[in-house]
Coordinates of C-alpha atoms in Angstrom, one line a residue:
M1 CA 33.3 -15.7 95.5
D2 CA 36.2 -14.4 93.3
F3 CA 38.7 -15.6 95.9
Y4 CA 37.0 -19.1 96.1
L5 CA 37.1 -19.4 92.3
K6 CA 40.8 -18.3 92.1
S7 CA 41.7 -20.7 94.8
S8 CA 39.9 -23.6 93.1
F9 CA 41.3 -22.8 89.7
G10 CA 44.8 -22.7 91.2
R11 CA 44.4 -26.1 92.8
F12 CA 43.0 -27.5 89.6
H13 CA 46.2 -26.3 87.7
E14 CA 48.4 -27.8 90.4
Q15 CA 46.7 -31.2 90.1
F16 CA 46.2 -31.5 86.4
G17 CA 48.9 -29.3 84.9
S18 CA 48.8 -26.0 83.1
G19 CA 50.6 -23.8 80.9
P20 CA 52.7 -24.6 77.9
G21 CA 53.7 -28.2 78.7
L22 CA 52.2 -31.7 78.2
G23 CA 50.8 -31.9 81.6
P24 CA 52.1 -33.3 84.9
G25 CA 54.4 -36.2 85.2
S26 CA 53.1 -39.7 84.8
G27 CA 52.8 -42.6 87.2
T28 CA 56.1 -44.1 86.1
C29 CA 58.6 -44.8 89.0
L30 CA 62.3 -45.1 88.9
M31 CA 62.3 -48.1 91.3
K32 CA 61.0 -50.1 88.3
V33 CA 63.9 -49.3 86.0
E34 CA 65.9 -52.3 85.2
G35 CA 69.3 -52.3 86.8
I36 CA 68.9 -49.1 88.9
S37 CA 70.2 -48.8 92.3
P38 CA 69.3 -46.5 95.3
P39 CA 72.5 -44.5 95.0
F40 CA 71.9 -44.0 91.3
I41 CA 68.3 -42.6 92.1
K42 CA 69.8 -40.3 94.8
S43 CA 72.3 -38.9 92.5
L44 CA 69.6 -38.1 89.9
Y45 CA 67.6 -36.2 92.5
R46 CA 70.7 -34.3 93.6
G47 CA 71.3 -33.4 90.0
A48 CA 67.7 -32.3 89.6
A49 CA 67.8 -30.2 92.8
A50 CA 71.1 -28.5 91.6
L51 CA 69.4 -27.5 88.4
Y52 CA 66.3 -26.2 90.1
R53 CA 68.4 -23.9 92.4
T54 CA 69.8 -22.1 89.4
D55 CA 66.2 -21.2 88.2
P56 CA 66.5 -21.6 84.5
W57 CA 62.8 -20.7 84.1
K58 CA 63.6 -17.1 85.2
R59 CA 64.9 -16.2 81.8
L60 CA 64.4 -19.3 79.5
R61 CA 61.1 -20.0 77.5
P62 CA 59.9 -23.0 75.4
R63 CA 61.3 -21.2 72.2
H64 CA 64.9 -21.2 73.7
L65 CA 66.3 -24.5 72.3
F66 CA 69.7 -25.8 73.2
G67 CA 71.8 -28.4 71.5
L68 CA 73.5 -31.1 73.6
R69 CA 76.3 -33.4 73.2
V70 CA 77.4 -35.7 76.2
G71 CA 80.7 -37.5 75.5
K72 CA 81.2 -39.3 72.2
D73 CA 78.4 -40.8 70.1
S74 CA 80.2 -44.2 70.3
E75 CA 79.6 -44.2 74.2
W76 CA 75.8 -44.6 73.7
S77 CA 74.2 -47.9 72.7
S78 CA 72.6 -46.3 69.6
K79 CA 75.9 -44.8 68.5
K80 CA 74.3 -41.4 68.7
Q81 CA 73.3 -38.8 71.3
P82 CA 70.0 -40.2 72.9
F83 CA 68.4 -36.7 73.3
P84 CA 70.5 -33.9 71.7
C85 CA 68.0 -31.0 72.1
V86 CA 66.5 -29.5 75.3
Q87 CA 64.0 -26.8 76.3
F88 CA 62.6 -25.4 79.5
I89 CA 58.9 -25.3 80.2
G90 CA 57.1 -23.3 82.8
G91 CA 58.7 -19.9 82.6
D92 CA 55.4 -18.3 81.6
G93 CA 53.4 -20.2 84.2
G94 CA 52.3 -23.8 84.7
D95 CA 54.3 -27.0 85.1
L96 CA 58.1 -26.4 85.7
A97 CA 59.9 -29.0 83.5
M98 CA 62.8 -29.7 81.2
Y99 CA 62.0 -31.4 78.0
M100 CA 64.5 -33.3 75.8
F101 CA 63.9 -34.3 72.2
R102 CA 65.4 -37.0 70.0
S103 CA 66.3 -34.4 67.4
E104 CA 66.3 -30.6 66.7
N105 CA 63.8 -31.3 64.0
D106 CA 61.4 -32.9 66.5
A107 CA 61.8 -30.0 68.9
Q108 CA 61.1 -27.3 66.1
K109 CA 57.9 -29.2 65.3
A110 CA 56.6 -29.3 68.8
V111 CA 57.6 -25.8 70.0
K112 CA 55.2 -23.1 69.4
P113 CA 55.6 -19.4 70.6
R114 CA 54.2 -20.1 74.0
E115 CA 53.7 -23.8 74.3
T116 CA 54.9 -27.3 73.4
V117 CA 52.2 -29.2 71.3
R118 CA 51.6 -32.9 70.6
I119 CA 53.2 -34.1 67.4
P120 CA 52.5 -37.7 66.3
N121 CA 55.4 -40.1 66.7
V122 CA 57.7 -37.8 68.7
E123 CA 59.2 -39.0 71.9
I124 CA 60.2 -36.6 74.7
F125 CA 62.2 -37.2 77.8
R126 CA 60.7 -35.1 80.7
V127 CA 62.0 -33.9 84.0
T128 CA 58.9 -32.4 85.7
Y129 CA 59.2 -30.8 89.1
E130 CA 55.9 -31.6 91.0
Q131 CA 54.5 -30.8 94.4
E132 CA 54.9 -33.8 96.7
Y133 CA 51.2 -34.1 97.8
L134 CA 50.1 -34.4 94.2
M135 CA 52.5 -37.3 93.4
F136 CA 51.3 -40.9 93.0
P137 CA 51.7 -43.0 96.2
L138 CA 54.6 -45.0 94.7
H139 CA 56.6 -41.9 94.1
K140 CA 55.9 -40.8 97.7
R141 CA 57.1 -44.1 99.1
M142 CA 60.2 -43.9 97.0
I143 CA 60.9 -40.4 98.2
K144 CA 60.5 -41.3 101.8
S145 CA 62.4 -44.6 101.8
L146 CA 65.4 -43.1 100.0
S147 CA 65.3 -39.7 101.6
L148 CA 65.7 -38.1 98.1
E149 CA 66.7 -34.4 97.9
V150 CA 63.9 -31.9 97.5
S151 CA 64.0 -29.3 94.8
G152 CA 63.1 -25.9 96.3
T153 CA 60.8 -26.2 99.2
E154 CA 58.4 -28.9 98.4
R155 CA 58.9 -30.1 94.8
F156 CA 60.5 -33.3 93.6
A157 CA 61.6 -34.4 90.1
V158 CA 59.5 -36.9 88.2
F159 CA 61.4 -38.7 85.2
D160 CA 59.4 -40.1 82.4
V161 CA 59.4 -40.6 78.6
V162 CA 56.2 -39.6 76.7
H163 CA 55.4 -40.8 73.2
C164 CA 52.7 -39.0 71.1
T165 CA 50.8 -41.5 69.1
S166 CA 49.5 -40.9 65.6
D167 CA 46.1 -40.0 66.9
G168 CA 47.5 -37.4 69.4
E169 CA 47.3 -39.5 72.6
L170 CA 50.1 -39.7 75.1
Q171 CA 51.8 -42.9 76.1
F172 CA 54.2 -43.1 79.0
R173 CA 57.1 -45.4 79.7
N174 CA 59.9 -45.7 82.3
P175 CA 63.2 -44.3 81.2
L176 CA 66.1 -46.7 80.4
L177 CA 69.1 -46.6 82.7
E178 CA 71.3 -45.2 79.9
E179 CA 68.9 -42.4 79.3
L180 CA 68.8 -41.4 83.0
R181 CA 72.6 -41.4 82.9
F182 CA 72.5 -39.1 80.0
V183 CA 69.9 -36.8 81.7
Y184 CA 72.1 -36.6 84.9
A185 CA 75.0 -35.1 82.8
V186 CA 72.7 -32.7 81.1
M187 CA 71.2 -31.4 84.3
R188 CA 74.5 -30.8 85.8
A189 CA 75.9 -29.1 82.6
M190 CA 72.8 -26.9 82.2
A191 CA 73.1 -25.7 85.8
L192 CA 76.6 -24.5 85.0
V193 CA 76.1 -23.1 81.6
H194 CA 72.7 -21.4 81.3
P195 CA 73.5 -18.5 83.8
V196 CA 76.4 -17.3 81.5
L197 CA 74.1 -16.7 78.5
E198 CA 74.5 -13.0 77.4
E199 CA 71.2 -11.2 76.6
V200 CA 71.0 -9.2 73.5
K201 CA 68.3 -6.6 74.3
E202 CA 68.2 -4.9 71.0
A203 CA 67.6 -8.2 69.1
A204 CA 64.1 -8.7 70.6
P205 CA 61.0 -6.7 69.5
R206 CA 60.0 -4.0 71.9
W207 CA 56.5 -5.6 72.3
S208 CA 58.0 -9.0 73.1
Q209 CA 58.9 -10.2 76.6
L210 CA 61.0 -13.0 75.1
M211 CA 64.7 -12.6 75.8
C212 CA 67.1 -13.0 73.0
F213 CA 70.7 -14.4 73.7
D214 CA 73.9 -14.3 71.8
P215 CA 74.7 -17.5 69.9
F216 CA 76.6 -19.5 72.5
I217 CA 78.7 -22.7 72.7
E218 CA 80.5 -24.0 75.8
T219 CA 81.9 -27.3 77.0
V220 CA 82.1 -28.2 80.7
D221 CA 83.2 -31.3 82.5
V222 CA 80.8 -33.2 84.6
Q223 CA 81.9 -35.7 87.1
W224 CA 80.1 -39.0 87.2
P225 CA 78.9 -40.4 90.6
P226 CA 80.6 -43.7 91.3
E227 CA 77.4 -45.6 90.5
M228 CA 77.2 -44.0 87.0
A229 CA 80.9 -44.0 86.1
K230 CA 82.0 -46.5 83.5
T231 CA 85.5 -46.0 81.8
N232 CA 86.1 -42.4 83.0
D233 CA 85.1 -40.4 86.0
L234 CA 84.2 -37.4 84.0
V235 CA 82.4 -36.6 80.7
A236 CA 82.6 -33.6 78.5
V237 CA 79.1 -31.9 77.8
T238 CA 78.8 -29.4 75.1
V239 CA 75.9 -26.9 75.2
S240 CA 75.0 -24.8 72.3
H241 CA 72.3 -22.2 71.6
P242 CA 70.8 -22.3 69.2
P243 CA 71.3 -26.0 68.4
G244 CA 73.6 -26.9 65.6
Q245 CA 76.5 -24.5 66.4
V246 CA 79.8 -25.8 65.0
Y247 CA 82.4 -27.0 67.6
E248 CA 85.3 -28.8 66.4
E249 CA 88.4 -28.6 68.6
K250 CA 90.4 -30.6 66.2
T251 CA 89.8 -28.0 63.5
V252 CA 90.5 -24.9 65.8
S253 CA 92.9 -26.6 68.1
S254 CA 94.1 -23.2 69.5
A255 CA 90.7 -22.0 70.3
G256 CA 88.9 -24.6 72.4
S257 CA 85.4 -23.3 73.5
T258 CA 84.8 -19.7 74.4
P259 CA 81.9 -17.6 75.2
A260 CA 82.1 -16.1 71.7
K261 CA 79.7 -17.1 69.2
Y262 CA 81.4 -19.1 66.4
V263 CA 81.3 -17.9 62.9
E264 CA 82.3 -20.2 60.0
P265 CA 85.6 -18.9 58.5
P266 CA 85.2 -17.2 55.0
R267 CA 85.5 -19.5 52.1
E268 CA 86.8 -17.0 49.6
D269 CA 90.6 -16.2 49.5
N270 CA 89.9 -12.6 48.8
F271 CA 92.1 -9.8 50.1
N272 CA 90.8 -6.8 48.1
D273 CA 89.4 -4.9 51.1
V274 CA 92.5 -4.8 53.4
E275 CA 92.0 -2.4 56.2
V276 CA 94.8 0.0 57.4
Y277 CA 95.3 0.1 61.2
P278 CA 95.9 3.9 62.0
N279 CA 97.7 3.1 65.3
G280 CA 101.0 5.2 65.8
G281 CA 102.6 2.6 68.2
L282 CA 105.0 -0.2 67.4
R283 CA 103.2 -3.3 66.0
Q284 CA 104.5 -6.8 65.1
C285 CA 103.7 -8.7 62.0
A286 CA 101.9 -12.0 62.9
M287 CA 103.6 -13.8 60.0
C288 CA 107.3 -12.6 60.0
E289 CA 107.3 -11.0 63.5
R290 CA 108.9 -7.8 62.1
E291 CA 108.3 -4.7 64.2
F292 CA 107.0 -1.5 62.4
H293 CA 105.0 1.6 63.2
G294 CA 101.3 1.2 63.4
E295 CA 100.4 3.5 60.6
Q296 CA 102.3 1.3 58.2
S297 CA 100.3 -1.8 59.3
I298 CA 97.4 -3.7 57.7
C299 CA 95.1 -6.1 59.1
C300 CA 92.9 -9.1 58.0
S301 CA 89.9 -7.5 56.2
K302 CA 87.6 -10.3 57.3
C303 CA 88.2 -10.5 61.1
C304 CA 90.2 -7.2 61.5
A305 CA 92.1 -9.1 64.5
V306 CA 95.5 -9.9 63.0
V307 CA 98.2 -7.4 62.0
Y308 CA 100.6 -7.7 59.3
C309 CA 103.5 -5.6 57.8
G310 CA 102.2 -6.2 54.2
S311 CA 99.9 -8.1 51.9
N312 CA 102.5 -10.9 51.1
C313 CA 102.6 -11.8 54.8
Q314 CA 98.8 -11.6 55.1
K315 CA 98.3 -14.0 52.2
Q316 CA 100.9 -16.5 53.5
H317 CA 99.4 -16.5 57.0
W318 CA 96.0 -17.0 55.6
K319 CA 97.3 -20.2 53.7
D320 CA 99.3 -21.4 56.7
S321 CA 96.9 -21.1 59.6
H322 CA 94.7 -18.0 59.8
K323 CA 92.1 -19.4 57.4
Q324 CA 91.0 -22.0 60.0
V325 CA 90.6 -19.5 62.9
C326 CA 89.5 -16.3 61.0
G327 CA 85.8 -17.0 61.8
L328 CA 86.4 -17.5 65.5
Y329 CA 88.5 -14.3 65.6
R330 CA 85.8 -12.3 63.9
A331 CA 83.4 -13.6 66.5
M332 CA 85.7 -12.5 69.2
M333 CA 86.0 -9.0 67.6
E334 CA 82.3 -8.7 67.6
R335 CA 82.3 -8.9 71.4
E336 CA 84.2 -5.7 71.5
E337 CA 81.2 -3.6 72.0
E338 CA 79.8 -5.8 74.7
L339 CA 83.0 -6.0 76.7
S340 CA 83.8 -2.2 76.6
M341 CA 82.6 -0.5 79.8
K342 CA 80.8 2.7 78.7
I343 CA 80.1 3.9 82.2
F344 CA 83.6 5.2 82.6
L345 CA 84.4 8.8 81.6
F346 CA 88.2 8.5 81.4
P347 CA 90.0 7.2 78.2
C348 CA 89.7 3.5 78.2
S349 CA 92.0 2.5 75.4
V350 CA 95.8 2.2 75.7
D351 CA 98.2 2.1 73.0
L352 CA 101.1 3.9 74.6
P353 CA 100.9 3.5 78.3
C354 CA 103.1 6.5 79.2
K355 CA 100.9 8.7 77.2
W356 CA 97.8 7.4 78.7
L357 CA 99.1 7.9 82.2
E358 CA 100.3 11.5 81.3
S359 CA 96.8 12.4 80.0
L360 CA 95.5 11.5 83.4
G361 CA 98.4 13.3 85.3
I362 CA 99.5 10.1 87.1
H363 CA 102.6 9.1 85.0
Q364 CA 105.5 7.8 87.2
K365 CA 103.4 8.4 90.3
G366 CA 102.4 6.0 93.2
M367 CA 101.1 2.6 92.2
W368 CA 100.7 3.7 88.6
R369 CA 104.4 3.3 88.1
R370 CA 103.7 -0.3 87.4
K371 CA 101.4 0.6 84.5
C372 CA 104.1 1.4 82.1
G373 CA 107.7 0.3 81.6
C374 CA 109.5 3.3 83.1
Y375 CA 110.3 1.4 86.3
S376 CA 110.9 -2.0 84.8
N377 CA 114.4 -2.2 86.2
C378 CA 113.1 -1.9 89.7
P379 CA 112.1 -5.4 91.2
F380 CA 108.5 -6.1 91.9
G381 CA 107.5 -5.0 95.4
L382 CA 110.5 -2.6 95.9
L383 CA 109.2 0.6 94.4
P384 CA 110.1 3.5 96.7
V385 CA 107.0 4.3 98.7
K386 CA 105.9 7.6 100.3
A387 CA 103.7 7.7 103.3
G388 CA 100.0 8.3 102.7
L389 CA 97.1 7.0 100.6
W390 CA 97.1 10.1 98.5
D391 CA 100.7 9.5 97.3
S392 CA 99.9 5.8 96.6
W393 CA 97.1 6.8 94.4
G394 CA 99.4 9.1 92.4
G395 CA 98.0 12.4 93.7
L396 CA 94.5 11.9 92.5
D397 CA 91.9 14.2 94.0
D398 CA 90.5 13.1 97.2
E399 CA 87.1 12.1 95.9
D400 CA 88.7 10.1 93.0
Y401 CA 90.2 7.2 95.1
P402 CA 88.7 5.0 97.9
R403 CA 89.4 6.2 101.3
D404 CA 90.8 3.7 103.9
S405 CA 87.6 3.5 105.8
P406 CA 84.8 1.0 106.1
F407 CA 81.5 1.2 104.1
P408 CA 79.1 3.2 106.3
N409 CA 76.1 1.3 107.6
H410 CA 75.8 -1.3 104.9
V411 CA 73.0 -3.7 105.8
R412 CA 71.1 -6.0 103.3
D413 CA 67.7 -7.4 104.2
G414 CA 68.1 -6.0 107.7
I415 CA 71.3 -8.1 108.3
S416 CA 74.9 -6.9 108.2
S417 CA 77.0 -9.2 106.0
P418 CA 80.0 -9.1 103.5
I419 CA 79.2 -6.7 100.7
L420 CA 78.4 -8.7 97.5
L421 CA 79.1 -6.8 94.4
S422 CA 78.0 -7.5 90.8
G423 CA 80.3 -5.1 89.0
W424 CA 82.0 -1.7 88.8
S425 CA 78.9 0.3 88.6
E426 CA 77.6 -0.9 92.0
Y427 CA 81.2 -0.6 93.6
Y428 CA 81.6 3.0 92.4
N429 CA 78.2 3.9 93.8
F430 CA 79.0 2.4 97.1
R431 CA 82.2 4.3 97.4
S432 CA 80.7 7.5 95.9
L433 CA 83.5 7.6 93.3
P434 CA 83.0 9.5 90.1
F435 CA 83.2 7.5 86.9
S436 CA 86.0 9.8 85.6
S437 CA 88.3 8.0 88.2
P438 CA 90.7 5.4 86.7
V439 CA 91.2 3.5 89.9
A440 CA 89.4 0.5 88.5
D441 CA 92.4 -0.2 86.4
I442 CA 94.4 -1.1 89.6
L443 CA 91.5 -2.3 91.8
S444 CA 90.7 -5.0 89.2
H445 CA 93.2 -7.3 91.0
P446 CA 91.9 -7.1 94.6
L447 CA 88.4 -6.9 93.6
T448 CA 88.6 -10.0 91.3
V449 CA 90.0 -11.8 94.3
Y450 CA 87.1 -10.6 96.4
Y451 CA 84.6 -11.5 93.8
I452 CA 86.0 -15.2 93.5
V453 CA 86.0 -15.6 97.2
T454 CA 82.6 -14.2 97.9
T455 CA 80.6 -15.2 94.8
L456 CA 82.3 -18.0 92.7
S457 CA 83.7 -20.1 95.6
I458 CA 80.7 -21.2 97.6
G459 CA 83.0 -22.9 100.2
S460 CA 84.9 -19.7 100.9
K461 CA 81.7 -17.6 101.0
N462 CA 80.1 -19.9 103.5
L463 CA 83.2 -19.7 105.8
L464 CA 83.2 -15.9 105.7
L465 CA 79.5 -15.8 106.5
K466 CA 80.4 -18.0 109.6
G467 CA 83.0 -15.5 110.6
K468 CA 85.9 -17.8 109.8
E469 CA 89.1 -17.3 107.9
V470 CA 89.6 -18.1 104.3
I471 CA 93.0 -19.0 103.0
V472 CA 93.9 -18.0 99.5
H473 CA 96.9 -19.2 97.6
Y474 CA 97.7 -16.5 95.1
L475 CA 100.1 -17.6 92.3
G476 CA 102.6 -15.6 90.3
P477 CA 102.2 -12.0 91.7
E478 CA 104.2 -9.4 89.9
G479 CA 103.1 -5.7 89.6
E480 CA 100.4 -6.2 92.3
L481 CA 103.3 -6.6 94.9
D482 CA 103.4 -2.8 94.6
W483 CA 99.7 -2.4 95.0
M484 CA 99.1 -3.5 98.6
P485 CA 97.4 -0.3 99.5
A486 CA 94.6 -1.2 97.0
F487 CA 94.2 -4.6 98.7
T488 CA 93.0 -2.9 101.9
E489 CA 89.6 -2.5 100.0
V490 CA 89.1 -6.2 100.4
G491 CA 89.1 -5.9 104.1
H492 CA 86.5 -3.1 104.1
L493 CA 84.2 -5.1 101.8
L494 CA 84.2 -7.9 104.3
N495 CA 82.1 -5.5 106.4
G496 CA 83.1 -7.2 109.7
F497 CA 82.7 -10.7 108.6
G498 CA 85.5 -13.3 108.6
N499 CA 89.1 -12.9 107.6
I500 CA 91.2 -13.6 104.5
Q501 CA 94.7 -14.7 104.5
I502 CA 96.3 -14.2 101.1
V503 CA 99.5 -16.2 100.5
M504 CA 101.3 -14.9 97.5
V505 CA 103.8 -17.3 96.0
G506 CA 106.0 -16.8 92.9
P507 CA 109.6 -16.4 91.7
E508 CA 109.2 -12.6 91.2
I509 CA 109.0 -12.0 95.0
P510 CA 112.2 -10.4 96.1
T511 CA 114.2 -12.4 98.4
N512 CA 114.2 -9.8 101.1
L513 CA 110.5 -9.8 101.1
S514 CA 110.0 -13.5 101.2
G515 CA 108.7 -14.8 104.5
T516 CA 107.3 -11.4 105.4
T517 CA 103.6 -10.9 106.6
S518 CA 101.8 -7.7 106.1
G519 CA 98.6 -6.7 107.8
I520 CA 96.4 -5.1 105.2
G521 CA 93.7 -3.8 107.5
S522 CA 92.2 -5.7 110.4
R523 CA 90.7 -8.5 108.3
V524 CA 93.3 -9.2 105.5
R525 CA 96.8 -10.6 105.9
V526 CA 99.2 -11.1 103.0
N527 CA 102.2 -13.5 103.2
L528 CA 104.9 -13.4 100.6
V529 CA 106.8 -16.6 99.7
R530 CA 109.5 -16.5 96.9
G531 CA 109.7 -19.7 94.9
V532 CA 107.8 -22.2 92.7
Y533 CA 104.4 -23.1 93.9
Q534 CA 104.7 -26.9 93.8
E535 CA 108.0 -26.8 95.8
E536 CA 106.7 -24.3 98.5
A537 CA 103.1 -25.6 98.9
T538 CA 104.1 -28.3 101.5
Y539 CA 105.2 -25.5 103.9
L540 CA 102.1 -23.4 103.5
P541 CA 98.7 -23.5 105.3
S542 CA 96.2 -25.6 103.2
P543 CA 94.1 -23.3 101.0
H544 CA 90.4 -23.0 100.6
V545 CA 90.9 -21.6 97.0
V546 CA 93.8 -21.1 94.5
I547 CA 93.9 -18.0 92.3
A548 CA 96.1 -16.9 89.4
L549 CA 95.5 -13.6 87.7
N550 CA 96.5 -12.9 84.2
C551 CA 98.0 -16.3 84.5
G552 CA 99.4 -16.9 80.9
L553 CA 99.2 -20.7 81.3
D554 CA 100.5 -21.3 77.8
S555 CA 103.5 -18.9 78.2
Y556 CA 105.3 -20.4 81.3
T557 CA 106.5 -24.0 81.5
T558 CA 106.7 -23.9 85.3
W559 CA 102.9 -24.1 85.5
G560 CA 103.0 -27.8 84.9
G561 CA 104.0 -28.8 88.4
A562 CA 101.5 -26.3 90.0
L563 CA 98.7 -27.7 87.9
D564 CA 99.6 -31.2 88.9
L565 CA 99.5 -30.2 92.6
I566 CA 96.1 -28.4 92.1
K567 CA 94.8 -31.6 90.5
S568 CA 96.0 -33.9 93.3
T569 CA 94.6 -31.7 96.1
G570 CA 91.3 -31.0 94.4
V571 CA 91.2 -27.4 95.7
P572 CA 89.0 -25.1 93.7
A573 CA 91.2 -23.0 91.4
F574 CA 90.3 -19.9 89.4
F575 CA 92.3 -18.3 86.6
T576 CA 92.1 -15.1 84.7
D577 CA 93.6 -14.0 81.4
Q578 CA 93.4 -10.9 79.3
S579 CA 91.7 -12.2 76.1
E580 CA 89.4 -15.0 75.0
I581 CA 92.1 -16.6 72.8
S582 CA 94.4 -16.6 75.9
C583 CA 91.7 -18.3 78.0
A584 CA 91.2 -20.8 75.0
N585 CA 94.8 -21.6 75.1
A586 CA 94.6 -22.0 78.9
K587 CA 91.9 -24.5 78.6
Q588 CA 94.1 -26.5 76.3
V589 CA 96.9 -26.4 78.9
L590 CA 94.5 -27.4 81.7
R591 CA 93.1 -30.3 79.8
A592 CA 96.5 -31.5 78.8
A593 CA 97.4 -31.5 82.6
G594 CA 94.3 -33.6 83.2
H595 CA 92.0 -31.0 84.4
H596 CA 88.4 -30.5 83.6
I597 CA 86.9 -27.1 83.3
T598 CA 84.1 -26.8 85.8
H599 CA 83.6 -23.0 85.6
P600 CA 83.3 -22.0 81.9
V601 CA 85.1 -19.1 80.5
T602 CA 83.1 -15.9 81.3
P603 CA 83.8 -12.2 81.2
N604 CA 85.1 -11.1 84.6
P605 CA 82.7 -8.2 85.9
F606 CA 85.8 -6.8 87.5
R607 CA 88.1 -6.8 84.6
S608 CA 90.0 -3.6 84.1
P609 CA 88.0 -1.2 81.8
V610 CA 91.2 -0.3 80.0
R611 CA 91.6 -2.0 76.7
N612 CA 95.1 -3.2 75.8
H613 CA 96.5 -3.6 72.3
G614 CA 98.7 -6.6 71.6
P615 CA 101.7 -6.1 69.2
S616 CA 100.2 -8.4 66.5
S617 CA 96.5 -8.7 67.5
N618 CA 93.5 -6.3 67.8
L619 CA 91.5 -8.8 69.8
P620 CA 89.7 -7.3 72.8
S621 CA 92.2 -7.5 75.7
Y622 CA 91.7 -6.4 79.2
S623 CA 93.7 -7.1 82.5
N624 CA 91.8 -9.9 84.1
G625 CA 89.4 -9.9 81.3
F626 CA 88.0 -13.5 81.5
L627 CA 87.5 -16.1 84.2
L628 CA 87.6 -19.9 84.2
G629 CA 88.0 -22.5 86.9
V630 CA 88.7 -26.1 87.8
N631 CA 87.6 -28.2 90.8
T632 CA 84.8 -25.7 91.5

């Protein structure tokens, strides 16, 4: 009897809706929308399916509101954003849906702790995912005749606009063509952005299951399908949480958008609480560029990010430029705790590299010679090498570095496959390495390459799963030319699946090494090519992905031609840089070259755990600290 009641109750909920939403989708049908075409409808359903696959309901609840901005206000008929606020319904059970509101105020009125309620004279655009067998016959015929993409196993999206009347009744209408175009861009953007939300565990009450997230703002570029495009093929979509976050690229032109929460710059020109930076290394004044010892330095008392030689330079810099970016820098400094990797037991802050290496007993040894300036006169790739992995790792104890051997008996879900890693903790456990081992500082390069190829680049991952070869164009190698023994780990992680050919191209490759090929294990091959990428690419095998680590896009003029080539070929390209401000500058360079950021700036799980100190900045900086991508 209990089973029968439970089954009947479940079927009732499926048919009539349940949970915190406004019930199942209405009988509206996209075929009745004026001016719509079958390709337009197909694109909408592809966008809905793409969003469904990212499963936003796993973490998001109705109280999590997001602000939206698709293109410019002038691009919409009403001269404003049609639905600038969105929430996700169904994470606690019931109908799975995305609700969009005319304003943040409407959303705040309708959203209660566990449900969305009916508010008179509020209009909501809904994308509801419904079981096919429960849909109206008109919907079923449309799905069958157009072969629309399914979401999950047996759900299809239903698009409608619901209006709550003054007496609490619901009235439904078909969406307008323009509204559907807006929703398409939102679905594509949310699929990219919501997975990078950073949870703040200590912010939520212990008794609450509701996740709390860091304030967040990010802009991604969404490509319009041909049937939706107007003047441009792409549109910039800005997503913020909570709604109302400030985002003005013209105000903070050097910053762009970053994962950091944005804090308004201080309004008071008050310099009373100037902090002294007690660092003994050489620093450089951000204003006059004079070098001096760290113990003589002061830093901005508001953000603590910028270093000066004295109060006069600090005050002048505040007036000239720092006032506009101080709030952003303070937000980046607040991420220092989050970015630090506390699992490691060796010193993870480097002011003087030689002293840091000496403290670990690896100074001027093996691959570590590229971690300080002692061998700067020796060309990259030409450091004298002794035989043996022990010497390459600087004489570390045998248990402190990865052995040149496969991972034993690694099987996931009963099937052997490439080892997919989520971060350093998982890798160190797989390799049985102690967290006192500093090898992550060098392994950051090969493991970032592996992470991109097996996790971020879906095309490359699929090729490897089929046992095929992936070709990587690796741009601008320098110190890693002397770290080839570390790249053998990529082959072991493949776990017997597929091959990777890494073509390293750059002007720092020595002439006598150009044109050589090294077999790094049985499944990884490295080709070295000296020259500028755009001039050499014609002679190289076509890549599946392009990678540039610690790229410094804003520091080298030669990037222009390479970025033009990447744009013309449309090959997925991923870049890393050391700090958020460097990535923000990289975004400016990419946009100026006509690129659109399709993988937002995110912390790299395989960044080096060792924090570097810039000469005039205290901003958190790590080798391969942050990732972003284009054409992904």
